[in-house]
Coordinates of C-alpha atoms (C1' of nucleotides) in Angstrom, one line a residue:
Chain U
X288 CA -3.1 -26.3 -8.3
X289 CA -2.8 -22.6 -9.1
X290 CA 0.1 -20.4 -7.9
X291 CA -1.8 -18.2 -5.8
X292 CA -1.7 -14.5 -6.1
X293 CA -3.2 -11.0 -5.2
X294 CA -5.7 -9.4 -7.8
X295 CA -3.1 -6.7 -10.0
X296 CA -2.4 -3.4 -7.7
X297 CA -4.2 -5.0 -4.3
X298 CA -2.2 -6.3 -1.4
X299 CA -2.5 -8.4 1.6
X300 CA -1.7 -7.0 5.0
X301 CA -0.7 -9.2 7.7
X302 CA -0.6 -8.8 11.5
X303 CA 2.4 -6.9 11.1
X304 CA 1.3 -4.3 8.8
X305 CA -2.1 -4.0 10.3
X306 CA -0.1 -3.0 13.3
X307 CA 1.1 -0.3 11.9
X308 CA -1.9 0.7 10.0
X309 CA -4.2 0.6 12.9
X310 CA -1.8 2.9 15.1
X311 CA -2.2 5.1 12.2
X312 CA -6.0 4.8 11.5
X313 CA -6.7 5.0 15.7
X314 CA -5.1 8.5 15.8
X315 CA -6.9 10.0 12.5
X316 CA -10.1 8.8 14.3
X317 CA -9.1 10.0 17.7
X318 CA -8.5 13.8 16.1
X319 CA -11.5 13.6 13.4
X320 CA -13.7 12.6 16.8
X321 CA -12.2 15.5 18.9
X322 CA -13.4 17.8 16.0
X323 CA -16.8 16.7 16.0
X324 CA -16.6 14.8 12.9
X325 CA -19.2 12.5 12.6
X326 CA -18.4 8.7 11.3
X327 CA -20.3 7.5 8.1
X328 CA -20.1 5.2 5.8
X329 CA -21.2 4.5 2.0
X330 CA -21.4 1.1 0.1
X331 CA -18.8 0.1 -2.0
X332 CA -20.5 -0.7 -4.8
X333 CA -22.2 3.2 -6.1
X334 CA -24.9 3.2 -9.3
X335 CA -22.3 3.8 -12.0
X336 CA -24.6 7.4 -13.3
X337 CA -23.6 8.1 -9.1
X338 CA -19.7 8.0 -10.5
X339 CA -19.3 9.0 -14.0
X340 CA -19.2 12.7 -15.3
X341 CA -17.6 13.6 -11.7
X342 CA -14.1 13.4 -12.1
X343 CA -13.5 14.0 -15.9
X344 CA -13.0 11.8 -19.0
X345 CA -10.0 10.2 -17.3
X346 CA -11.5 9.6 -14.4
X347 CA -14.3 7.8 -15.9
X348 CA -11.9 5.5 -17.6
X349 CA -10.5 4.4 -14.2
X350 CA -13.7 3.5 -12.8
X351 CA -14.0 0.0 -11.9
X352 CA -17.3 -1.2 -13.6
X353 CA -19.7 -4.0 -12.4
X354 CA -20.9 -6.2 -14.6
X355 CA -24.6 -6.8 -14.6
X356 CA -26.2 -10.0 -13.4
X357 CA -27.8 -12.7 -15.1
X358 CA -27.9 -12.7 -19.1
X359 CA -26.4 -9.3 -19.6
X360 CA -26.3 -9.4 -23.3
X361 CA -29.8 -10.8 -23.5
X362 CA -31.5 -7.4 -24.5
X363 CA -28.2 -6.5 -26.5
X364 CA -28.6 -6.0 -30.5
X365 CA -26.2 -6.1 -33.0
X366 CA -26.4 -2.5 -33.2
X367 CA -25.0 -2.1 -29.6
X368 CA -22.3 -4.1 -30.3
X369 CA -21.0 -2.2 -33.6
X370 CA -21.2 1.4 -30.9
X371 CA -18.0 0.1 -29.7
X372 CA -16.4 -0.4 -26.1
X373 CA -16.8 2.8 -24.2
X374 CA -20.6 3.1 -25.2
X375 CA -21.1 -0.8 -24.8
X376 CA -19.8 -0.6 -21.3
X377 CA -22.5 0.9 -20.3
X378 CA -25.2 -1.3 -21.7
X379 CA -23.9 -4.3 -19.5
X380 CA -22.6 -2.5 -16.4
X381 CA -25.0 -0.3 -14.3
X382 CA -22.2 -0.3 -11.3
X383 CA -19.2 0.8 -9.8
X384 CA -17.0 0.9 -7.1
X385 CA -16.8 3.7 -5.6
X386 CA -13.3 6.3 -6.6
X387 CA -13.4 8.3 -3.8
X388 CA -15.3 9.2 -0.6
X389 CA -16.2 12.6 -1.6
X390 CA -18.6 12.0 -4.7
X391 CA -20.7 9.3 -2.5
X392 CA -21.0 11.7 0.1
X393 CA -22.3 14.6 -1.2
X394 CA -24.7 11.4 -2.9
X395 CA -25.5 11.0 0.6
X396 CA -25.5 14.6 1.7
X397 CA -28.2 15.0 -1.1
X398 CA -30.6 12.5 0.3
X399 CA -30.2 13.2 4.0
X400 CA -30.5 16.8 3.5
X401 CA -34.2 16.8 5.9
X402 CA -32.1 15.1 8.6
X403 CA -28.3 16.0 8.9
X404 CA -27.8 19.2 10.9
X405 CA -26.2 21.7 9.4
X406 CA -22.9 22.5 8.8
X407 CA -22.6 18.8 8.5
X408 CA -19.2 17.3 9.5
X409 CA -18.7 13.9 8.5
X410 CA -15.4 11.8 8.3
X411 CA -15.1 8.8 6.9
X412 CA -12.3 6.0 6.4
X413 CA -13.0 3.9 3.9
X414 CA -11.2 2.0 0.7
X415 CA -11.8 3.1 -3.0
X416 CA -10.9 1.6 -6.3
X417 CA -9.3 3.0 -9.7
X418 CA -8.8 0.7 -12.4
X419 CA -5.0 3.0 -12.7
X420 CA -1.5 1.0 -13.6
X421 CA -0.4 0.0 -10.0
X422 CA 3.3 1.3 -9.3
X423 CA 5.2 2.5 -6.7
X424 CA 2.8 4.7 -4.1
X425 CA 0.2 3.6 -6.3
X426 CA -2.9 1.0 -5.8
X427 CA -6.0 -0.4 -7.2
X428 CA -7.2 -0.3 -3.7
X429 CA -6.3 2.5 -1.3
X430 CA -8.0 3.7 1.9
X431 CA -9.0 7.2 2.6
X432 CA -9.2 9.2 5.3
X433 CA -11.7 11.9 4.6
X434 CA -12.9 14.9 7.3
X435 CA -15.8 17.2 5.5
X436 CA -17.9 20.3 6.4
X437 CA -20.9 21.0 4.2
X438 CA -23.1 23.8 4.6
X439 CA -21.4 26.8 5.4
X440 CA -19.5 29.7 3.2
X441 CA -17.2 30.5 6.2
X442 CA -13.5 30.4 6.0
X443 CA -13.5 29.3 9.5
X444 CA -13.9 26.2 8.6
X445 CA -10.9 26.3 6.2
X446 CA -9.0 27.1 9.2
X447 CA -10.0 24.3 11.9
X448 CA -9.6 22.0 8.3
X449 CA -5.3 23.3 9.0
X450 CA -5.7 22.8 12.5
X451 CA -6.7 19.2 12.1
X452 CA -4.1 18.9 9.9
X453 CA -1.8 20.1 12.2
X454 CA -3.0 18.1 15.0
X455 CA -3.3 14.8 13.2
X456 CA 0.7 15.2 12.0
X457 CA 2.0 16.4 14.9
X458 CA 0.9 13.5 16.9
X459 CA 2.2 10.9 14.4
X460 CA 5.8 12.8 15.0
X461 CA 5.6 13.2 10.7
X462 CA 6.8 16.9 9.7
X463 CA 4.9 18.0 6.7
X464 CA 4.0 21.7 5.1
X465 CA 0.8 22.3 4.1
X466 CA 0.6 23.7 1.1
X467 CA -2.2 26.1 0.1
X468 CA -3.6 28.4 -2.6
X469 CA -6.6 28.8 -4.0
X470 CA -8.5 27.8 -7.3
X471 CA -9.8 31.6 -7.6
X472 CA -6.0 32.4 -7.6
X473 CA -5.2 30.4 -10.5
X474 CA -8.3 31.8 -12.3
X475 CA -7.1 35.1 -11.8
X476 CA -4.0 34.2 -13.0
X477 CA -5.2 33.0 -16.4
X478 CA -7.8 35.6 -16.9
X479 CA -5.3 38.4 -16.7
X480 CA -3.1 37.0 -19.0
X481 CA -6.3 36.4 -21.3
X482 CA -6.8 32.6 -21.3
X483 CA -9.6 32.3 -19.6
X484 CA -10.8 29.4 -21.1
X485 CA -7.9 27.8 -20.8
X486 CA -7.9 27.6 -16.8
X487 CA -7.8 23.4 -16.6
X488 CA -5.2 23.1 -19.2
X489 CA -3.3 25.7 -17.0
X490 CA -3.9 24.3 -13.5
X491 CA -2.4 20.5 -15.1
X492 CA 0.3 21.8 -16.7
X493 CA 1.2 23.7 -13.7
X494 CA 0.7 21.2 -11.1
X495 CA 3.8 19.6 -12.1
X496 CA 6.7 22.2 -12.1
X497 CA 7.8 20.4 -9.0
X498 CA 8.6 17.5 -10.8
X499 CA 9.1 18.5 -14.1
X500 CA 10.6 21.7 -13.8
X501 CA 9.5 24.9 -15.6
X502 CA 10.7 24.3 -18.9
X503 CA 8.9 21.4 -19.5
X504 CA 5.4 23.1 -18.4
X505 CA 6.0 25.6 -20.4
X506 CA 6.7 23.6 -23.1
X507 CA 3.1 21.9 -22.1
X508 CA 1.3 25.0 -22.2
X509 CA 2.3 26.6 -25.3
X510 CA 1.5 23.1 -26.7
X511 CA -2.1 23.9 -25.7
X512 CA -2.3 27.0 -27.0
X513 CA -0.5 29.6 -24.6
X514 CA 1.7 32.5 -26.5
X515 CA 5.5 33.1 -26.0
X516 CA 4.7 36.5 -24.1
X517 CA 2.0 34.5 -22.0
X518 CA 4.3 32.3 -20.5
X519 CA 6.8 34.8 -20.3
X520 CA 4.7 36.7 -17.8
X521 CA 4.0 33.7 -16.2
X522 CA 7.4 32.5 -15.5
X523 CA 8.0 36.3 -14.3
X524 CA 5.7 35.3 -11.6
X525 CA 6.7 31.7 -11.1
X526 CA 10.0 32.3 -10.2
X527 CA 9.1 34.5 -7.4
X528 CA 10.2 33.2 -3.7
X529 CA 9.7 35.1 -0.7
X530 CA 7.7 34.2 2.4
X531 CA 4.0 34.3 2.5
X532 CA 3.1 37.8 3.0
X533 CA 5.4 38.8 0.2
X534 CA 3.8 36.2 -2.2
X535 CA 0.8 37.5 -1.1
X536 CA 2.1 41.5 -1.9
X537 CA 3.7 40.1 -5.0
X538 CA 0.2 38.7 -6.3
X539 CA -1.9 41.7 -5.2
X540 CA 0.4 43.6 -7.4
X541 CA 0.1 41.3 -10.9
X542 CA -3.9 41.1 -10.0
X543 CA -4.4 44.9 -9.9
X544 CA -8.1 45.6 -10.0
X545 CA -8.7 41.4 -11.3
X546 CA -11.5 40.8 -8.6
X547 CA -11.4 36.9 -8.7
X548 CA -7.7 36.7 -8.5
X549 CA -7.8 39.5 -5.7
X550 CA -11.1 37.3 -3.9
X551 CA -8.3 34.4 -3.8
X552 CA -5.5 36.1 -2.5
X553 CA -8.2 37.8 0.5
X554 CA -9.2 34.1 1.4
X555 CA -5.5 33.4 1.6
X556 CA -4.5 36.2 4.2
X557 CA -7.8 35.3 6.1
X558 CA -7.5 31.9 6.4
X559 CA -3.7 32.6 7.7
X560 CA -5.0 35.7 9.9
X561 CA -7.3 32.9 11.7
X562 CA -4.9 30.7 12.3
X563 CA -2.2 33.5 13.3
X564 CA -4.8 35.3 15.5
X565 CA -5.4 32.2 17.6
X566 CA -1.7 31.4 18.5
X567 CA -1.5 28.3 16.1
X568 CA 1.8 27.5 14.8
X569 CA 1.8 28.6 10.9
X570 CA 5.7 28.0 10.2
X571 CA 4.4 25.0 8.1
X572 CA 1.9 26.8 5.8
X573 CA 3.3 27.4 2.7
X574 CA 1.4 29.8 0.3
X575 CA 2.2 28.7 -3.2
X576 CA 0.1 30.0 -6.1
X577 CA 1.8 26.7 -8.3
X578 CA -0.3 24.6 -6.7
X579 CA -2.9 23.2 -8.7
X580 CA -4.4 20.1 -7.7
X581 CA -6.2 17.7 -10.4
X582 CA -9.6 16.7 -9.2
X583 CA -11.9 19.4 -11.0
X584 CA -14.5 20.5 -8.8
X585 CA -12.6 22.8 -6.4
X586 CA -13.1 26.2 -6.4
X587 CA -12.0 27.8 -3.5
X588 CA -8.8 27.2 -1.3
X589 CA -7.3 24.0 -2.0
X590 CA -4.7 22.3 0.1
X591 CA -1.8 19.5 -0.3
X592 CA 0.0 18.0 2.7
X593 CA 3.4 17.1 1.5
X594 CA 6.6 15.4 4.0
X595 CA 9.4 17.8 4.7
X596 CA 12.1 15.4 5.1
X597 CA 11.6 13.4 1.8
X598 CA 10.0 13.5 -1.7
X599 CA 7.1 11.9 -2.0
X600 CA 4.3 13.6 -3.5
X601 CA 1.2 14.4 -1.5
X602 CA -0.1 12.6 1.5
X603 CA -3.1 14.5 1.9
X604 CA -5.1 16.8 0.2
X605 CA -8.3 18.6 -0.3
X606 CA -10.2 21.7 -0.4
X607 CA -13.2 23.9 -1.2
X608 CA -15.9 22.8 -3.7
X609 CA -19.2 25.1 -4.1
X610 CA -21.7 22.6 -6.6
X611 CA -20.5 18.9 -5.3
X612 CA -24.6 18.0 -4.5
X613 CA -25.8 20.5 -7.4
X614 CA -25.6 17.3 -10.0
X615 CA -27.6 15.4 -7.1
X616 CA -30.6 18.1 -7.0
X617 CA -29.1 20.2 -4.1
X618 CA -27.8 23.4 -5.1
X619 CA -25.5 26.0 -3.1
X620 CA -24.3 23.4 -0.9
X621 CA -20.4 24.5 -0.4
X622 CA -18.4 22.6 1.3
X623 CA -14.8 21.6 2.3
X624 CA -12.6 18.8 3.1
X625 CA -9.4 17.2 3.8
X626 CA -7.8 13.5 2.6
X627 CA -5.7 11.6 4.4
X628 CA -3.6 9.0 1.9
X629 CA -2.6 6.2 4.4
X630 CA -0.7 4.2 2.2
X631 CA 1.7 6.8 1.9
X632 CA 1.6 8.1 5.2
X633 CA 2.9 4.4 6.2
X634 CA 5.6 4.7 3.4
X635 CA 6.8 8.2 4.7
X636 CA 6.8 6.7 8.2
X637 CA 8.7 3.8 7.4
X638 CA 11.1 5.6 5.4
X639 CA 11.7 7.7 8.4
X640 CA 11.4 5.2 11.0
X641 CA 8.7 6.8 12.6
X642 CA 7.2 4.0 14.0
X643 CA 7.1 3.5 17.6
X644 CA 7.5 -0.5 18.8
X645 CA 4.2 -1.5 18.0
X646 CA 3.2 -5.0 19.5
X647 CA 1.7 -7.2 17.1
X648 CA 0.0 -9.3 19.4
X649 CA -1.8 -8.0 22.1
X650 CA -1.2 -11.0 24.1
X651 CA 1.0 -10.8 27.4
X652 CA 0.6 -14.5 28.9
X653 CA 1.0 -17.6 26.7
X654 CA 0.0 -20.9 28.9
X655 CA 1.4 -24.1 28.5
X656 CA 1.4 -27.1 30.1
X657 CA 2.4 -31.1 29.8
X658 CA -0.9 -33.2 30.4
X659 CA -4.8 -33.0 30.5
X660 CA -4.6 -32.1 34.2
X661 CA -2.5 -28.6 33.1
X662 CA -4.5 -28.1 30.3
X663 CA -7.9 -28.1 32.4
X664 CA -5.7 -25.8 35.0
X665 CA -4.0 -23.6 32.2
X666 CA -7.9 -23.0 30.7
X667 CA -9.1 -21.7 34.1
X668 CA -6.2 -19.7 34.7
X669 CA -6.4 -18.1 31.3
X670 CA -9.9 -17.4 31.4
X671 CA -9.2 -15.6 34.7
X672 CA -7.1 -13.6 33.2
X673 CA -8.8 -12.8 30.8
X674 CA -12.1 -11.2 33.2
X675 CA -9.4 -9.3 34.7
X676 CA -8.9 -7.6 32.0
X677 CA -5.2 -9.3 31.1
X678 CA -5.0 -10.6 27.4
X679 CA -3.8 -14.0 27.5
X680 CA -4.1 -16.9 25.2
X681 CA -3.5 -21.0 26.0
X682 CA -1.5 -22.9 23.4
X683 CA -3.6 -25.6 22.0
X684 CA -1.6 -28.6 21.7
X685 CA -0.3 -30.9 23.8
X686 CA 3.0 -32.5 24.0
X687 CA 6.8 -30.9 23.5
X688 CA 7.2 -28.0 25.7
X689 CA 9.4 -26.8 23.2
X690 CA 6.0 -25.9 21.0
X691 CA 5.1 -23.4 23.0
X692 CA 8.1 -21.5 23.8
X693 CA 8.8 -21.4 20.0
X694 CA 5.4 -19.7 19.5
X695 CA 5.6 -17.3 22.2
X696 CA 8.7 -16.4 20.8
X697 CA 7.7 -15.7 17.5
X698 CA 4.7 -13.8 18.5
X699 CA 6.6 -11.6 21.1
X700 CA 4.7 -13.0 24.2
X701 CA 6.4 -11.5 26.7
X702 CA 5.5 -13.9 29.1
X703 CA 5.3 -18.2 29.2
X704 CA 3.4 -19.6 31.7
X705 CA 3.5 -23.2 32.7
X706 CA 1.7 -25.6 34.3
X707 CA 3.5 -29.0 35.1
X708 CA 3.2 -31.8 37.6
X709 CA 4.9 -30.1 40.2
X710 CA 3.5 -26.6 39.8
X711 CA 0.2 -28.4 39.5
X712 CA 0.9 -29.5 43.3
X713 CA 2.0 -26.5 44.6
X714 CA -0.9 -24.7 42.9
X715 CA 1.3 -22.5 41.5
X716 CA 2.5 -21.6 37.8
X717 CA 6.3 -21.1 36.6
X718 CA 6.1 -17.6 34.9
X719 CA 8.7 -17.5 32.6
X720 CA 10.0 -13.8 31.4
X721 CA 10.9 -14.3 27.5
X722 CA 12.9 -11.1 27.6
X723 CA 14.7 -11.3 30.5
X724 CA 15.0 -15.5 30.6
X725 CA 14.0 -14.9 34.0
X726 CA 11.7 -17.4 35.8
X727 CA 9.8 -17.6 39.3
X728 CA 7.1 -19.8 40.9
X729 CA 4.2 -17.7 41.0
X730 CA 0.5 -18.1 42.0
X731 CA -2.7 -17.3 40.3
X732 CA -3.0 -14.3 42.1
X733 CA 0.8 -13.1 41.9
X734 CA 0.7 -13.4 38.2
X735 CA -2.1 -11.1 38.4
X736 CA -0.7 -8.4 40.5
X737 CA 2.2 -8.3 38.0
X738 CA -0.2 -6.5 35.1
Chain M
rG265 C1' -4.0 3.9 -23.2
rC266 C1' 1.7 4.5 -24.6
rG267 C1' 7.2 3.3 -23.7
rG268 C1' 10.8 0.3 -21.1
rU269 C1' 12.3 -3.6 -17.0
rU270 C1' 12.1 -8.2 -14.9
rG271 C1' 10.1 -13.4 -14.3
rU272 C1' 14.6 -19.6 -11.3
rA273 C1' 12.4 -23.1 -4.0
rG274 C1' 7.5 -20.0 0.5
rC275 C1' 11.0 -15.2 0.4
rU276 C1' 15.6 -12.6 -1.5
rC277 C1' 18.8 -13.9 -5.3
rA278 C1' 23.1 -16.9 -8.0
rC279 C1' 24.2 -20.3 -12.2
rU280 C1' 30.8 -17.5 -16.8
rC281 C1' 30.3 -19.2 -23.9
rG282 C1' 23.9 -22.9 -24.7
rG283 C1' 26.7 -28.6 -22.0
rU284 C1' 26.5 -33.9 -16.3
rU285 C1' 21.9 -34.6 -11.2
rA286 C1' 19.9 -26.0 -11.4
rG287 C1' 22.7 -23.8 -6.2
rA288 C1' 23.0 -20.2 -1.7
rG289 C1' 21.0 -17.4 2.4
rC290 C1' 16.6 -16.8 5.0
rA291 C1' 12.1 -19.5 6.2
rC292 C1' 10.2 -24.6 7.2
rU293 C1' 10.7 -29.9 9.5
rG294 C1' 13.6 -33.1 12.6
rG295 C1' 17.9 -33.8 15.9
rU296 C1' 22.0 -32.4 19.6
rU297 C1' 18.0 -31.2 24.3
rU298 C1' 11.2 -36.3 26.4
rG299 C1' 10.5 -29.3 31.6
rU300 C1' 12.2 -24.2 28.1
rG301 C1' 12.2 -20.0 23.0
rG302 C1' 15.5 -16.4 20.9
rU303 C1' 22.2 -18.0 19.8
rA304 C1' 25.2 -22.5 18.0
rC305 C1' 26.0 -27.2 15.4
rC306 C1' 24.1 -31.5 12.5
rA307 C1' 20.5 -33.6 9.1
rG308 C1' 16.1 -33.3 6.0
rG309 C1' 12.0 -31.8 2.8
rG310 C1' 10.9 -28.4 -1.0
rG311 C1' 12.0 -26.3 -8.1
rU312 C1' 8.6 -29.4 -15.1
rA313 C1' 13.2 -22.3 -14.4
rG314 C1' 5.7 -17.8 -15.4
rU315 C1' 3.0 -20.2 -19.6
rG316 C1' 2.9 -21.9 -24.7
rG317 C1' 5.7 -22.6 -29.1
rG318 C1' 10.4 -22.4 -31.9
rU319 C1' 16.0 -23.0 -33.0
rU320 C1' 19.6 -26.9 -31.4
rC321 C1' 22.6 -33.3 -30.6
rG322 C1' 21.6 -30.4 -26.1
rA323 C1' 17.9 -24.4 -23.6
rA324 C1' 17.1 -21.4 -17.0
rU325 C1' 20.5 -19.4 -20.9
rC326 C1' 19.0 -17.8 -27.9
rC327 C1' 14.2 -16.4 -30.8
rC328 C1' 8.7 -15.5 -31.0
rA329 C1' 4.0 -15.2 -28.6
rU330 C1' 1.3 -14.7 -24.1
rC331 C1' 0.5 -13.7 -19.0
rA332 C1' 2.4 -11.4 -14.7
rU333 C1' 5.8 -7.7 -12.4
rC334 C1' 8.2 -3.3 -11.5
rC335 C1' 9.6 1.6 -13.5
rG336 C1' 8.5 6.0 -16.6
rC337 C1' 4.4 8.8 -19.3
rC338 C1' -1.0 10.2 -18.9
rC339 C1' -3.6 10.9 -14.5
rC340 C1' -3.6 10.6 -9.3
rA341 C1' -3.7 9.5 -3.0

RNA sequence: GCGGUUGUAGCUCACUCGGUUAGAGCACUGGUUUGUGGUACCAGGGGUAGUGGGUUCGAAUCCCAUCAUCCGCCCCA
């Protein structure tokens, strides 16, 4: 016998935890639907050339590769084999699993382009795989929650994007700012100081003053090739705090006359206007020009959903990318999305107790009985229920009355019904309350008007 | 890919310096109670100490390897 165990970084989730997940997953869906969203879904399993390239050397190594069928190494020479790993990889393995929701869809955005009306909205919640090193927050296998609007230039759609946001977090009682910025900020930001080039080793370094603290990004960039004065004037500007609009004046200022930097902060103030105009709350949009973002193919305003009342990096994020489908054959396709992290929603939740009392079964009427006579009753009578719309189940087994109760009490079945000799007589059932302890002789139809 | 932590019953964890038959709580099974759960009391089952090797009269305990785990880095939700 082997000790059984879950695959490295996967986990199990049992009635308990679907619970919660569900409630979670049911209200994303309810607002993504309300929005127009429309549901899709993608394999699992993507052509590996669909994956690779997208989401940077690093990302490549964290895809979860498929290997081929049959005799793999059948049409393998020697010479293959000396190339080493990372080229022989792809010799045997022509698939993936898929590392986000975004890449497949603009895959499918790409070859549905004849029949999708657009703008396109499509939200989809799905799993995804990275071959990472599982710890805390962190899994092999995650679900996403993603909302997307391809199609259309407008920051409009930035703004319903916040609104959903809003919606979505308000209704699971979670507090969280969302963070924004925009990538055209950050590439103002490194153009003026003259590093152009240098704008993705900026945006990493940068991405983690929150938990590493300025000295050690600093310490980062000039390791990759930023001056003393350079991050001088860029800790000038880091240390900055003030509400939005002054952040915004603050920027305007350093930009002077730098039109990508000044095209990000105008996207900023729009996107804010919008949501202002329209008598939306905006007390928890934070602008904040440090925020960065890793996935590379943003370009536009980029957003991070983060808990107020703990630390625990992002639960949802997203933003603007102009040339997603480009690498599919479908040039100026620009779209913009939003990710829901589920996992650490739950965790953030939990850590809160934010969790409403969640049945775990859905269940209100266990039926037990002594004999074959009760059992041919309690099957009826359950059934009945049941077309009446009243879950119910029938415990199985006969024999110790015990049994049931026990059941009922571990599955929080608020209500034990039984069938014995003498209820059998009577035509009756003895409804027993589990909560209360309470009991009464009740018929068939009394039970029912109770639900 | 790099650095560290931990591995003992289904789960959470004890076991002093290496020394008899490896313990506890929870969970499970049965009973007190053959028409009543959740509380209480009684009894019971369940472990080759991750795996493999070594040191020793003797190893859960010390050493080596290996696998797994969790944490940090990289990156990320």
């Amino acid at each position: 016998m082997q000790k059984p165990s879950n695959a490295r970084g996967t986990r199990d989730f049992g009635p308990k935890e679907m619970a919660k997940r569900n409630y979670v997953f049911n209200i994303i869906r309810k607002h993504f639907e309300q929005f127009g969203f429309q549901s899709i879904e993608t394999p699992a399993i993507e052509n590996l050339s669909t994956l690779t390239g997208k989401y940077g050397d690093e990302g490549d190594q964290l895809l979860f590769k498929i290997l081929n069928s049959g005799d793999y190494l059948s049409k393998l020479s020697e010479q293959d084999f000396q190339e080493g790993s990372k080229k022989f990889t792809y010799k045997v393995s022509e698939k993936g699993l898929r590392y986000d929701l975004t890449v497949p869809f603009a895959r499918f955005v790409s070859m549905n382009r004849n029949d999708l009306a657009f703008p396109f909205r499509r939200y989809q919640i799905q799993p995804v795989w990275r071959a990472d090193r599982p710890q805390k927050g962190r899994y092999r296998e995650f679900y996403q929650c993603d909302a997307d609007i391809i199609g259309s230039n407008s920051l409009l759609n930035e703004a319903e994007l916040i609104t959903l946001f809003q919606a979505i977090f308000s209704s699971l009682h979670l507090k969280a700012n969302l963070v924004i910025n925009s990538r055209k900020v950050l590439a103002g930001v490194v153009d003026v100081i003259g590093m152009t080039d240098h704008f993705m080793d900026f945006a990493v370094a940068i991405d983690k003053l929150d938990k590493i603290g300025w000295e050690a990004v600093s310490k980062e960039l000039a390791d990759k090739g930023f001056s003393l004065d350079q991050c001088q004037v860029l800790a000038d500007l880091i240390v900055f705090e003030g509400n939005n609009l002054a952040k915004i004046d603050r920027l305007r200022a350093f930009f002077n006359g730098n039109d990508l930097g000044l095209a990000g902060i105008k996207e900023i103030e729009d996107v804010l206007k919008f949501i202002q105009q329209n008598g939306f709350d905006n007390t928890n949009i934070v602008f904040d020009y440090r925020l960065a973002r890793g996935l590379s193919y943003y370009t536009g305003l980029i957003f991070e959903g983060k808990a107020i009342d703990i630390p625990f990096g992002s639960i949802a994020g997203g933003g603007r990318y102009d040339n997603l489908t480009t690498d599919f054959g479908l040039p100026n396709m620009s779209g913009v999305g939003l990710s829901f992290g589920i996992e650490r929603m739950i965790d953030v939740m939990d850590a809160l107790n934010l969790f409403p009392n969640i049945p775990v079964s859905g269940s209100k009427v266990l039926f037990a009985y002594f004999d074959e006579e009760g059992q041919t009753q309690a099957f009826q009578y359950v059934n009945e229920l049941r077309r009446q719309g009243i879950p119910s189940e029938i415990y199985p087994e006969m024999g110790k009355i015990k049994k049931p109760f026990e059941f009922a009490d571990k599955k929080k079945i608020p209500y034990v019904a039984v069938l014995g000799e003498q209820e059998l007589l009577q035509n009756k059932l003895n409804l027993k309350n589990m909560e209360s302890g309470e009991q009464e002789l009740l018929s068939l139809q009394e039970l029912i008007q109770k639900f």
